[in-house]
CSV table of C-alpha atoms in Angstrom, one decimal:
chain,number,residue,atom,x,y,z
A,1,MET,CA,-3.6,53.7,25.2
A,2,ALA,CA,-6.8,54.4,26.4
A,3,PHE,CA,-10.4,54.7,25.3
A,4,SER,CA,-13.7,55.3,26.5
A,5,SER,CA,-17.3,54.1,25.0
A,6,THR,CA,-20.5,53.4,26.0
A,7,ILE,CA,-22.2,50.3,25.1
A,8,SER,CA,-25.3,48.3,25.4
A,9,PHE,CA,-25.7,45.4,27.7
A,10,TYR,CA,-28.1,43.4,29.1
A,11,ASP,CA,-29.0,41.8,32.8
A,12,ASN,CA,-27.3,38.5,33.2
A,13,SER,CA,-26.2,36.0,35.6
A,14,LEU,CA,-22.2,36.0,35.6
A,15,LEU,CA,-21.6,32.6,36.6
A,16,LEU,CA,-20.6,30.1,33.9
A,17,LYS,CA,-21.1,26.8,35.5
A,18,LYS,CA,-24.6,27.3,35.7
A,19,PRO,CA,-27.4,28.7,33.2
A,20,ILE,CA,-26.7,32.1,32.0
A,21,ASN,CA,-27.7,35.3,30.0
A,22,GLY,CA,-31.1,35.6,32.5
A,23,LEU,CA,-32.6,32.1,31.0
A,24,ILE,CA,-33.3,30.1,33.7
A,25,ASN,CA,-34.4,26.3,34.0
A,26,ASN,CA,-37.6,24.8,35.6
A,27,GLN,CA,-39.3,28.0,35.3
A,28,PRO,CA,-43.0,28.2,33.6
A,29,ARG,CA,-42.4,29.2,30.0
A,30,THR,CA,-43.2,33.0,28.9
A,31,PRO,CA,-43.8,33.9,25.5
A,32,LEU,CA,-41.1,36.2,24.0
A,33,GLY,CA,-43.7,38.5,22.2
A,34,ARG,CA,-44.3,39.3,26.0
A,35,LEU,CA,-41.1,40.0,27.2
A,36,LYS,CA,-39.2,43.5,27.1
A,37,PHE,CA,-36.0,43.6,27.2
A,38,VAL,CA,-34.1,47.1,28.7
A,39,PRO,CA,-31.1,47.7,27.8
A,40,LEU,CA,-28.4,49.1,30.4
A,41,LYS,CA,-25.7,51.7,29.9
A,42,ILE,CA,-22.3,51.1,30.7
A,43,GLN,CA,-19.4,53.6,30.4
A,44,ALA,CA,-16.3,51.5,29.9
A,45,THR,CA,-12.5,52.5,29.9
A,46,TYR,CA,-9.7,50.2,28.7
A,47,VAL,CA,-6.2,51.2,29.3
A,48,ALA,CA,-3.9,48.9,27.9
A,49,SER,CA,-0.4,48.5,29.2
A,50,PRO,CA,2.6,46.0,29.6
A,51,SER,CA,0.5,44.0,31.8
A,52,PHE,CA,-2.5,43.7,30.0
A,53,LYS,CA,-4.5,44.7,32.5
A,54,GLN,CA,-8.0,46.2,31.9
A,55,SER,CA,-10.1,48.6,34.5
A,56,PHE,CA,-13.8,49.3,33.9
A,57,GLN,CA,-15.6,51.6,35.2
A,58,SER,CA,-19.2,50.8,35.2
A,59,GLN,CA,-22.7,52.8,35.9
A,60,GLU,CA,-25.9,51.3,35.3
A,61,VAL,CA,-28.5,53.4,33.9
A,62,GLY,CA,-31.9,51.6,33.5
A,63,ASN,CA,-33.8,48.9,34.6
A,64,LYS,CA,-32.9,45.7,34.7
A,65,SER,CA,-34.4,43.1,31.7
A,66,GLN,CA,-37.3,40.4,33.1
A,67,LYS,CA,-35.6,37.2,33.3
A,68,VAL,CA,-36.1,34.8,30.3
A,69,PRO,CA,-36.9,31.1,31.1
A,70,LEU,CA,-34.7,28.5,29.1
A,71,PRO,CA,-37.0,26.7,27.1
A,72,ALA,CA,-37.8,23.5,28.6
A,73,PHE,CA,-35.9,21.1,26.1
A,74,GLU,CA,-34.2,17.8,26.1
A,75,PHE,CA,-31.1,19.3,25.1
A,76,LYS,CA,-28.7,16.3,25.8
A,77,GLU,CA,-30.7,13.5,24.3
A,78,TYR,CA,-30.9,16.0,21.3
A,79,MET,CA,-27.2,16.6,21.0
A,80,ILE,CA,-26.8,12.8,21.1
A,81,ASN,CA,-29.2,11.9,18.5
A,82,LYS,CA,-28.0,14.9,16.0
A,83,THR,CA,-24.6,13.6,16.7
A,84,ASN,CA,-25.0,10.0,15.7
A,85,GLN,CA,-26.9,11.4,12.5
A,86,VAL,CA,-23.8,13.4,11.8
A,87,ASN,CA,-21.2,11.1,12.5
A,88,LYS,CA,-23.0,8.6,10.4
A,89,ALA,CA,-23.0,11.3,7.5
A,90,LEU,CA,-19.2,12.4,7.7
A,91,ASP,CA,-18.6,8.2,7.8
A,92,GLU,CA,-20.0,7.7,4.5
A,93,ALA,CA,-19.0,11.0,3.2
A,94,VAL,CA,-15.3,10.0,3.1
A,95,PRO,CA,-15.0,6.4,2.1
A,96,LEU,CA,-11.5,4.3,2.3
A,97,GLN,CA,-10.7,4.3,-1.4
A,98,HIS,CA,-7.3,4.7,-3.2
A,99,PRO,CA,-5.2,6.6,-3.2
A,100,GLN,CA,-6.1,4.8,0.9
A,101,LYS,CA,-3.4,6.9,2.7
A,102,ILE,CA,-5.0,10.1,2.2
A,103,ASN,CA,-8.6,8.8,2.9
A,104,GLU,CA,-7.2,7.4,6.0
A,105,ALA,CA,-5.5,10.7,7.1
A,106,MET,CA,-9.0,12.6,6.3
A,107,ARG,CA,-10.8,10.1,8.5
A,108,TYR,CA,-8.2,10.0,11.1
A,109,SER,CA,-9.0,13.7,11.8
A,110,LEU,CA,-12.8,14.3,10.5
A,111,LEU,CA,-14.1,11.0,12.4
A,112,ALA,CA,-11.9,11.7,15.6
A,113,GLY,CA,-15.1,12.6,18.0
A,114,GLY,CA,-15.9,16.4,18.8
A,115,LYS,CA,-18.7,17.9,19.8
A,116,ARG,CA,-20.1,18.6,16.1
A,117,VAL,CA,-21.3,22.0,17.2
A,118,ARG,CA,-21.4,23.1,13.8
A,119,PRO,CA,-23.3,20.9,12.0
A,120,ILE,CA,-25.7,20.4,14.5
A,121,LEU,CA,-26.0,24.3,14.5
A,122,CYS,CA,-26.5,23.7,11.0
A,123,ILE,CA,-29.2,21.5,11.3
A,124,ALA,CA,-31.3,23.0,14.2
A,125,SER,CA,-30.9,26.3,12.5
A,126,CYS,CA,-32.8,24.7,9.6
A,127,GLU,CA,-35.1,23.0,11.7
A,128,LEU,CA,-36.0,26.8,13.1
A,129,VAL,CA,-37.3,28.1,9.6
A,130,GLY,CA,-39.1,25.0,8.9
A,131,GLY,CA,-36.5,22.7,7.2
A,132,ASP,CA,-35.4,19.1,7.9
A,133,GLU,CA,-32.4,17.5,8.8
A,134,GLY,CA,-32.3,15.9,5.5
A,135,LEU,CA,-32.0,19.2,3.6
A,136,ALA,CA,-28.7,20.8,5.7
A,137,MET,CA,-27.1,17.6,6.5
A,138,PRO,CA,-24.6,18.1,3.3
A,139,ALA,CA,-23.9,21.5,4.6
A,140,ALA,CA,-23.5,20.1,7.9
A,141,CYS,CA,-21.1,18.0,6.8
A,142,ALA,CA,-19.3,20.7,4.7
A,143,LEU,CA,-18.8,22.6,7.8
A,144,GLU,CA,-17.5,19.8,9.8
A,145,MET,CA,-15.0,18.9,7.0
A,146,ILE,CA,-14.4,22.7,6.8
A,147,HIS,CA,-13.8,23.0,10.7
A,148,THR,CA,-11.3,19.6,10.5
A,149,MET,CA,-9.3,21.2,8.2
A,150,SER,CA,-8.6,24.4,9.6
A,151,LEU,CA,-8.1,22.1,13.1
A,152,ILE,CA,-5.5,19.7,11.1
A,153,HIS,CA,-3.4,23.1,9.7
A,154,ASP,CA,-3.4,25.0,12.9
A,155,ASP,CA,-1.6,22.0,14.6
A,156,LEU,CA,1.1,22.1,12.1
A,157,PRO,CA,4.5,23.2,13.2
A,158,CYS,CA,4.7,26.1,11.0
A,159,MET,CA,1.5,26.9,13.0
A,160,ASP,CA,0.5,26.7,16.7
A,161,ASN,CA,2.9,23.1,16.6
A,162,ASP,CA,0.4,21.1,18.5
A,163,ASP,CA,0.7,16.9,19.4
A,164,LEU,CA,-3.0,16.7,21.0
A,165,ARG,CA,-6.0,17.0,19.4
A,166,ARG,CA,-9.3,15.9,20.5
A,167,GLY,CA,-7.8,13.5,23.0
A,168,LYS,CA,-5.4,12.1,20.3
A,169,PRO,CA,-2.2,12.6,18.4
A,170,THR,CA,-2.4,15.6,15.8
A,171,SER,CA,-2.7,14.5,11.9
A,172,HIS,CA,1.2,15.1,11.3
A,173,LYS,CA,2.5,13.1,14.4
A,174,ILE,CA,0.8,10.3,13.0
A,175,PHE,CA,0.9,10.7,9.0
A,176,GLY,CA,3.7,13.3,8.6
A,177,GLU,CA,3.8,16.9,7.9
A,178,ASP,CA,3.2,16.6,4.3
A,179,THR,CA,0.0,14.3,4.0
A,180,ALA,CA,-1.5,16.6,6.9
A,181,VAL,CA,-1.5,19.4,4.9
A,182,LEU,CA,-2.9,17.5,2.0
A,183,ALA,CA,-5.4,16.1,4.2
A,184,GLY,CA,-6.9,19.3,4.8
A,185,ASP,CA,-6.7,20.6,1.6
A,186,ALA,CA,-8.8,17.5,0.2
A,187,LEU,CA,-11.2,17.8,3.1
A,188,LEU,CA,-11.7,21.6,1.8
A,189,SER,CA,-12.4,20.7,-1.4
A,190,LEU,CA,-14.7,17.9,-0.3
A,191,ALA,CA,-16.9,20.2,1.7
A,192,PHE,CA,-17.8,22.6,-1.2
A,193,GLU,CA,-18.2,19.5,-3.6
A,194,HIS,CA,-20.3,17.4,-1.1
A,195,VAL,CA,-22.8,20.5,-0.7
A,196,ALA,CA,-23.0,20.9,-4.6
A,197,ARG,CA,-23.2,17.3,-5.2
A,198,ASN,CA,-25.6,16.1,-2.4
A,199,THR,CA,-28.1,18.8,-1.4
A,200,LYS,CA,-31.3,17.5,-2.6
A,201,ASN,CA,-35.1,19.4,-2.5
A,202,VAL,CA,-33.3,22.8,-2.1
A,203,SER,CA,-33.4,25.1,-4.9
A,204,SER,CA,-30.1,25.9,-7.0
A,205,ASP,CA,-30.3,30.0,-6.1
A,206,ARG,CA,-29.7,28.9,-2.5
A,207,VAL,CA,-27.2,26.3,-2.9
A,208,VAL,CA,-25.3,28.7,-4.7
A,209,GLN,CA,-25.8,31.1,-1.9
A,210,ALA,CA,-24.5,28.8,1.2
A,211,ILE,CA,-21.7,28.0,-0.9
A,212,ALA,CA,-20.7,31.6,-1.1
A,213,GLU,CA,-21.5,31.8,2.8
A,214,LEU,CA,-19.2,28.8,3.2
A,215,GLY,CA,-16.4,30.1,0.6
A,216,SER,CA,-16.1,33.6,2.2
A,217,THR,CA,-16.1,32.1,6.0
A,218,VAL,CA,-12.9,30.3,5.1
A,219,GLY,CA,-11.1,32.9,2.6
A,220,SER,CA,-9.1,35.8,3.2
A,221,LYS,CA,-12.3,37.6,4.9
A,222,GLY,CA,-13.4,34.8,7.3
A,223,LEU,CA,-10.9,32.0,8.7
A,224,VAL,CA,-7.8,33.0,7.0
A,225,ALA,CA,-7.6,36.5,8.0
A,226,GLY,CA,-8.0,35.7,11.5
A,227,GLN,CA,-5.2,33.5,11.2
A,228,ILE,CA,-2.7,35.5,9.8
A,229,VAL,CA,-3.1,38.0,12.3
A,230,ASP,CA,-3.3,36.0,15.3
A,231,ILE,CA,0.0,35.0,13.8
A,232,ASP,CA,1.7,38.3,13.4
A,233,SER,CA,0.0,39.3,16.8
A,234,GLU,CA,2.3,37.0,18.6
A,235,GLY,CA,4.6,38.4,21.4
A,236,LYS,CA,3.1,41.8,20.9
A,237,GLU,CA,0.8,44.0,22.8
A,238,VAL,CA,-2.8,43.8,21.4
A,239,SER,CA,-5.6,45.7,21.9
A,240,LEU,CA,-9.1,44.1,22.3
A,241,SER,CA,-10.7,45.3,18.9
A,242,THR,CA,-7.6,43.3,17.3
A,243,LEU,CA,-8.1,40.5,19.7
A,244,GLU,CA,-11.8,40.6,18.6
A,245,TYR,CA,-11.1,40.9,15.1
A,246,ILE,CA,-9.0,37.8,15.5
A,247,HIS,CA,-11.5,35.6,16.9
A,248,VAL,CA,-14.6,36.9,15.0
A,249,HIS,CA,-12.7,35.8,11.9
A,250,LYS,CA,-11.2,32.8,13.2
A,251,THR,CA,-13.3,30.8,15.2
A,252,ALA,CA,-16.9,33.1,14.7
A,253,LYS,CA,-17.0,33.3,11.2
A,254,LEU,CA,-17.5,29.5,10.8
A,255,LEU,CA,-20.0,29.1,13.6
A,256,GLU,CA,-22.0,32.3,12.0
A,257,ALA,CA,-21.9,30.5,8.5
A,258,ALA,CA,-23.2,27.2,10.5
A,259,VAL,CA,-26.5,29.0,11.4
A,260,VAL,CA,-26.4,30.8,8.2
A,261,CYS,CA,-26.4,27.5,6.1
A,262,GLY,CA,-29.0,26.0,8.0
A,263,ALA,CA,-31.5,28.8,7.2
A,264,ILE,CA,-31.2,29.5,3.6
A,265,MET,CA,-31.2,25.7,3.3
A,266,GLY,CA,-34.8,25.7,5.5
A,267,GLY,CA,-36.0,28.3,3.3
A,268,ALA,CA,-35.9,31.3,5.5
A,269,ASP,CA,-36.0,34.8,4.2
A,270,ALA,CA,-33.6,37.3,4.3
A,271,THR,CA,-34.7,39.0,7.4
A,272,SER,CA,-35.0,35.5,9.4
A,273,VAL,CA,-31.2,35.2,8.0
A,274,GLU,CA,-30.3,38.4,9.3
A,275,ARG,CA,-31.8,37.5,12.5
A,276,LEU,CA,-29.9,34.1,13.0
A,277,ARG,CA,-26.8,35.7,11.8
A,278,LYS,CA,-26.8,37.9,14.8
A,279,TYR,CA,-27.4,35.5,17.4
A,280,ALA,CA,-24.7,33.4,15.8
A,281,ARG,CA,-21.7,35.9,15.6
A,282,SER,CA,-22.5,36.1,19.5
A,283,ILE,CA,-22.3,32.6,20.5
A,284,GLY,CA,-19.6,32.5,18.0
A,285,LEU,CA,-17.4,35.0,19.5
A,286,LEU,CA,-18.6,33.0,23.0
A,287,PHE,CA,-17.0,30.3,22.0
A,288,GLN,CA,-13.6,31.7,22.0
A,289,VAL,CA,-14.0,33.6,25.1
A,290,VAL,CA,-14.8,30.2,26.7
A,291,ASP,CA,-12.3,28.5,24.9
A,292,ASP,CA,-9.6,31.2,26.1
A,293,ILE,CA,-11.0,30.6,30.1
A,294,LEU,CA,-10.7,26.9,29.9
A,295,ASP,CA,-7.3,26.9,28.3
A,296,VAL,CA,-6.1,28.6,31.3
A,297,THR,CA,-8.3,27.1,34.1
A,298,LYS,CA,-8.2,23.2,32.6
A,299,SER,CA,-5.7,20.8,32.1
A,300,SER,CA,-4.8,19.1,28.8
A,301,GLU,CA,-6.7,16.0,30.1
A,302,GLU,CA,-9.9,17.6,31.0
A,303,LEU,CA,-9.4,19.6,27.7
A,304,GLY,CA,-8.2,16.9,25.1
A,305,LYS,CA,-5.4,19.1,23.7
A,306,THR,CA,-2.7,20.9,25.2
A,307,ALA,CA,-3.6,23.1,28.3
A,308,GLY,CA,-2.1,26.7,28.4
A,309,LYS,CA,-0.3,26.8,24.9
A,310,ASP,CA,-1.6,30.6,24.4
A,311,LEU,CA,-0.1,31.6,27.5
A,312,ALA,CA,3.2,29.9,26.7
A,313,SER,CA,3.4,31.2,23.2
A,314,ASP,CA,2.4,34.8,24.3
A,315,LYS,CA,-0.7,35.1,22.8
A,316,ALA,CA,-3.3,37.4,23.5
A,317,THR,CA,-6.5,35.9,25.0
A,318,TYR,CA,-9.3,37.8,26.8
A,319,PRO,CA,-8.2,36.5,30.1
A,320,LYS,CA,-5.3,38.2,29.4
A,321,LEU,CA,-6.1,41.4,28.6
A,322,MET,CA,-9.6,41.7,31.0
A,323,GLY,CA,-9.0,39.4,33.6
A,324,ILE,CA,-10.7,36.2,34.2
A,325,ASP,CA,-13.5,37.8,36.0
A,326,GLU,CA,-14.2,40.2,33.3
A,327,ALA,CA,-13.9,37.8,30.6
A,328,LYS,CA,-16.8,35.6,32.3
A,329,LYS,CA,-18.7,38.6,32.7
A,330,PHE,CA,-18.4,39.3,28.9
A,331,ALA,CA,-19.2,35.7,28.3
A,332,ALA,CA,-22.6,36.5,29.9
A,333,GLN,CA,-23.2,39.3,28.1
A,334,LEU,CA,-22.6,37.5,24.7
A,335,VAL,CA,-25.0,34.8,26.1
A,336,ASP,CA,-27.5,37.6,26.3
A,337,GLU,CA,-27.0,39.3,23.2
A,338,ALA,CA,-27.3,35.8,21.3
A,339,ASN,CA,-30.6,35.3,23.3
A,340,GLN,CA,-32.2,38.4,21.7
A,341,GLY,CA,-31.4,37.2,18.1
A,342,LEU,CA,-33.6,34.4,19.0
A,343,ALA,CA,-36.8,36.7,20.4
A,344,PHE,CA,-38.1,36.9,17.2
A,345,PHE,CA,-39.0,33.1,16.8
A,346,ASP,CA,-40.8,30.7,17.8
A,347,HIS,CA,-40.0,30.0,21.6
A,348,VAL,CA,-40.2,26.4,21.2
A,349,LYS,CA,-39.0,25.8,17.9
A,350,ALA,CA,-35.8,27.9,18.9
A,351,ALA,CA,-35.5,25.8,22.2
A,352,PRO,CA,-32.2,24.1,20.8
A,353,LEU,CA,-30.6,27.2,20.0
A,354,TYR,CA,-31.1,28.5,23.1
A,355,HIS,CA,-29.7,25.5,25.2
A,356,PHE,CA,-26.6,25.8,22.4
A,357,ALA,CA,-25.9,29.3,23.8
A,358,ASN,CA,-26.1,27.9,27.4
A,359,TYR,CA,-24.2,25.2,26.1
A,360,ILE,CA,-21.2,26.9,24.8
A,361,ALA,CA,-20.8,29.1,27.4
A,362,THR,CA,-21.0,26.3,30.3
A,363,ARG,CA,-18.9,23.9,28.4
A,364,GLN,CA,-15.8,22.3,30.5
A,365,ASN,CA,-13.8,21.2,27.3
């Protein structure tokens, strides 16, 4: 099977170990309004074969885009501060109470660490459009609850059958499969309750809009859809379009919801919400592309979870279909596309989101 298409592309660096997407550190800031992004056209031909190799025949048409400087911003300090705030809110959201066993299981996975990417994206998006951390925090916590539920369930023997998560034994290894299933169910239910009950100073219609966004993200049009197609695809030859469907729904949808819910809670208009949605879709898929790359290039100790699981279970991944080098190029393209979605916002206020895209692309675990 083969297909040929012309896609839009933007010039960027291809080295994941350095800031990519045309964003360069330590350069004078240039207002985004003065920049012109010139698309390049690439003719790509994909050939599916038993070896899952992809060949590209490319020819650039047009001029290279002007490099966009990465805004000066103390991103590491920002992440530490926001992570501490999110962890405090999560701890308060799930107190130890009767029945203690289920609450222990919920807290074990929810408070096991992690980068808190989704809740911090929610807060950053809210702050970008004029809101504050307090408006977004209930939704931010809900997103981490949903994410944690997905990890608990994904690790079960009937799913990915994993023993390690965030450097610790998975939930079912500590509490048993029955309690792990119930802990995930309880976190999912609590997520929606937490948004409805604890969101303050936001209009009811916006709260409902955010809840609807969360619901569609986790259900049969979102995470569940990606998971079922992923399961059905194991051991089969999978096209790039199917692989993208899996990861857009299984991974990217929740990252998209994080950014969109933050914007909704912050009072963004419909146009701004959709612009941020475009940004989020790109970093959501980027997250999975990088995850696939790390799965075959890092050890279990470095990742905090079992490395090489996708390869062992014969799952389709971007490195498997495209090769490592082309997967890295695709990641660089996604970062650049994400930043196009931010071009309409204030460069300084959007700094956390610019840095987030680069952070996701260059992360090592």
